[in-house]
Coordinates of C-alpha atoms in Angstrom, one line a residue:
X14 CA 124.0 -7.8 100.4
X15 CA 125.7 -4.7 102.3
X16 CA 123.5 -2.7 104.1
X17 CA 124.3 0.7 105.9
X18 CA 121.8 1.9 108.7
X19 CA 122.5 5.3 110.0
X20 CA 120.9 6.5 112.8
X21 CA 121.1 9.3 115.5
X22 CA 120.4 12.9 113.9
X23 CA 118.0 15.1 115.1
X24 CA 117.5 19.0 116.0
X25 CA 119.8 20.6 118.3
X26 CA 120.7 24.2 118.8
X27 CA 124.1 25.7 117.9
X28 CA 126.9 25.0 120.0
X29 CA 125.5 21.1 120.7
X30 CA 126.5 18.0 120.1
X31 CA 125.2 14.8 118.5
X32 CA 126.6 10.8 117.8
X33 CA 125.9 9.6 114.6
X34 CA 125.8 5.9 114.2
X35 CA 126.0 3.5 111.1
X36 CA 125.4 0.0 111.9
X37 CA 127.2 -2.1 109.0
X38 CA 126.3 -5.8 107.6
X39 CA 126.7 -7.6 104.5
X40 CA 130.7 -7.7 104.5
X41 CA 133.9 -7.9 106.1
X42 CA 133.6 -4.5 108.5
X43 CA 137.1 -3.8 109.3
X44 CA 138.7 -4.7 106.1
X45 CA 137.3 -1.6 103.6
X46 CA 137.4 2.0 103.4
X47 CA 134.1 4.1 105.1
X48 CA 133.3 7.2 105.8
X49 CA 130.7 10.0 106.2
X50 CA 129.3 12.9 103.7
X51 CA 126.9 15.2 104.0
X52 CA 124.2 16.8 101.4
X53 CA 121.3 20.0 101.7
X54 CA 118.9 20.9 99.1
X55 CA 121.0 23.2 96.7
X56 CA 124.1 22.1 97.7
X57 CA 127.1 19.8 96.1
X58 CA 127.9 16.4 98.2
X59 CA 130.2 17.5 100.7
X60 CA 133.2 14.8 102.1
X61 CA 132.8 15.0 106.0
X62 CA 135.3 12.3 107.2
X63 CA 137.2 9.2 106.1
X64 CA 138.3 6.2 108.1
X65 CA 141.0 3.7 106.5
X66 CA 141.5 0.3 107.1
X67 CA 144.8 1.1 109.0
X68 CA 142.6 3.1 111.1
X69 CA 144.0 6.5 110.2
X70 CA 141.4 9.3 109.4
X71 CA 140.6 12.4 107.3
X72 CA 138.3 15.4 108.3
X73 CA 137.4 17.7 106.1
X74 CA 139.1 21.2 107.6
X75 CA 135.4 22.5 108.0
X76 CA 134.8 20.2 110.7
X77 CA 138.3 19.4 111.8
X78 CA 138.3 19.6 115.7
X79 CA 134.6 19.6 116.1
X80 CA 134.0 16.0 114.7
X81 CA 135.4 12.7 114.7
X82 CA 135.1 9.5 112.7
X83 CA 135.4 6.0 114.4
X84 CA 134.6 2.4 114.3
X85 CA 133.9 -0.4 116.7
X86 CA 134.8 -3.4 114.9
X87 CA 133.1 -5.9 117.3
X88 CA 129.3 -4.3 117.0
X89 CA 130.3 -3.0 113.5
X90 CA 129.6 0.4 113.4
X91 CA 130.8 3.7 112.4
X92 CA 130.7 6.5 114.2
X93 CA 130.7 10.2 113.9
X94 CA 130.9 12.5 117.2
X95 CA 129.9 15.9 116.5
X96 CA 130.7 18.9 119.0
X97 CA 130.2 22.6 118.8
X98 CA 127.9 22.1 116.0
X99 CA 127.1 25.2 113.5
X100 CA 123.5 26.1 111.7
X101 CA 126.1 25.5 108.2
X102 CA 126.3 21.9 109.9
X103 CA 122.7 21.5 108.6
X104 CA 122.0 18.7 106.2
X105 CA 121.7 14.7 106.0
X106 CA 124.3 12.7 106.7
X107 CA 125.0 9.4 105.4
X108 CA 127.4 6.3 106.3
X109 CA 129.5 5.2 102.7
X110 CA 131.8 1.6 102.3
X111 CA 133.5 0.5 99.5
X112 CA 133.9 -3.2 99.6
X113 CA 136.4 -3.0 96.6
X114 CA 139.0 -0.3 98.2
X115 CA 141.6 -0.4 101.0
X116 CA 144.0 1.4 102.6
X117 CA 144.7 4.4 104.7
X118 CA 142.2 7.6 105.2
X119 CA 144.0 9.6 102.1
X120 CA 143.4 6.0 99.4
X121 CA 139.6 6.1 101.4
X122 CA 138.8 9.6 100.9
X123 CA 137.1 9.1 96.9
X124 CA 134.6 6.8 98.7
X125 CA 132.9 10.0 100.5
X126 CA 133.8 12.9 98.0
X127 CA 132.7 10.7 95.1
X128 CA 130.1 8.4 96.5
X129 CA 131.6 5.1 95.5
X130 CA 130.3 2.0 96.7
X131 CA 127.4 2.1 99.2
X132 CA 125.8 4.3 101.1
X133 CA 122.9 4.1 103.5
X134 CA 119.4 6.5 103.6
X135 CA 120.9 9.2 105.2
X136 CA 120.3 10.6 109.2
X137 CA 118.9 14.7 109.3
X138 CA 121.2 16.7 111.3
X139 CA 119.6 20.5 111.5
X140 CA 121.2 22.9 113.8
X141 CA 119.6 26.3 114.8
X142 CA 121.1 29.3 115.8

C-alpha cells in the first residue's frame, strides 16, 4: 500500500519561505518518478516540479529559481524548498509517485501535470501580500 504524507504548509507573508515535506512508504523510494503539483478553488492542476529517478529535475518556469525539488533516499522523503514566495503561490500542494514509471525529470513530468499514480491529501500553502 503506498502512502504519501505531506506536511509543512502554512501562512506566510510574501517574500517568505517554507519546506514542504512528503514522507513516502509502501514502495521502493528511489526507484520511481515523484513530484509536486499544486491546485486552488477555480483553478486547473498546475505541474510544480518533477524529480527523476536519475535525480535530474523539472520546475515549472513559474517557480523556477524560487523553489526546488529534492529527495533524501535514506528517510524517504521528498522535498520542496520554497523562497521568495508570491500571494499567486497560494493553493494546496500535494506529493505524487508513480510506481509504474521511470526515468529522468522530462519521462517524470506526466506524473504531476496529469496526476498519475498516487498522491497524498494535500499541505495549504497561502501567501499574503
Amino acid at each position: 500500500q503506498v502512502e504519501l504524507v505531506e506536511s509543512g504548509g502554512g501562512s506566510v507573508q510574501a517574500g517568505g519561505s517554507l519546506r514542504l515535506s512528503c514522507t513516502a512508504s509502501g514502495y521502493t523510494y528511489s526507484s520511481y518518478c515523484m513530484g509536486w503539483f499544486r491546485q486552488s478553488p477555480g483553478r486547473e492542476r498546475e505541474a510544480v516540479a518533477a524529480l527523476g529517478t536519475d535525480g535530474s529535475t523539472w520546475h515549472a518556469e513559474s517557480v523556477k529559481g524560487r523553489f526546488t525539488v529534492s529527495r533524501d533516499n535514506i528517510k524517504r522523503i521528498l522535498y520542496l524548498d520554497m523562497m521568495s514566495l508570491k500571494p499567486e503561490d497560494s493553493a494546496m500542494y500535494y506529493c505524487a509517485a508513480d510506481t509504474s514509471r521511470k526515468g529522468s525529470a522530462g519521462s517524470c513530468y506526466p506524473v504531476v501535470r496529469y496526476g498519475l499514480g498516487y498522491r497524498g491529501q494535500g499541505t495549504q500553502v497561502t501567501v499574503s501580500s
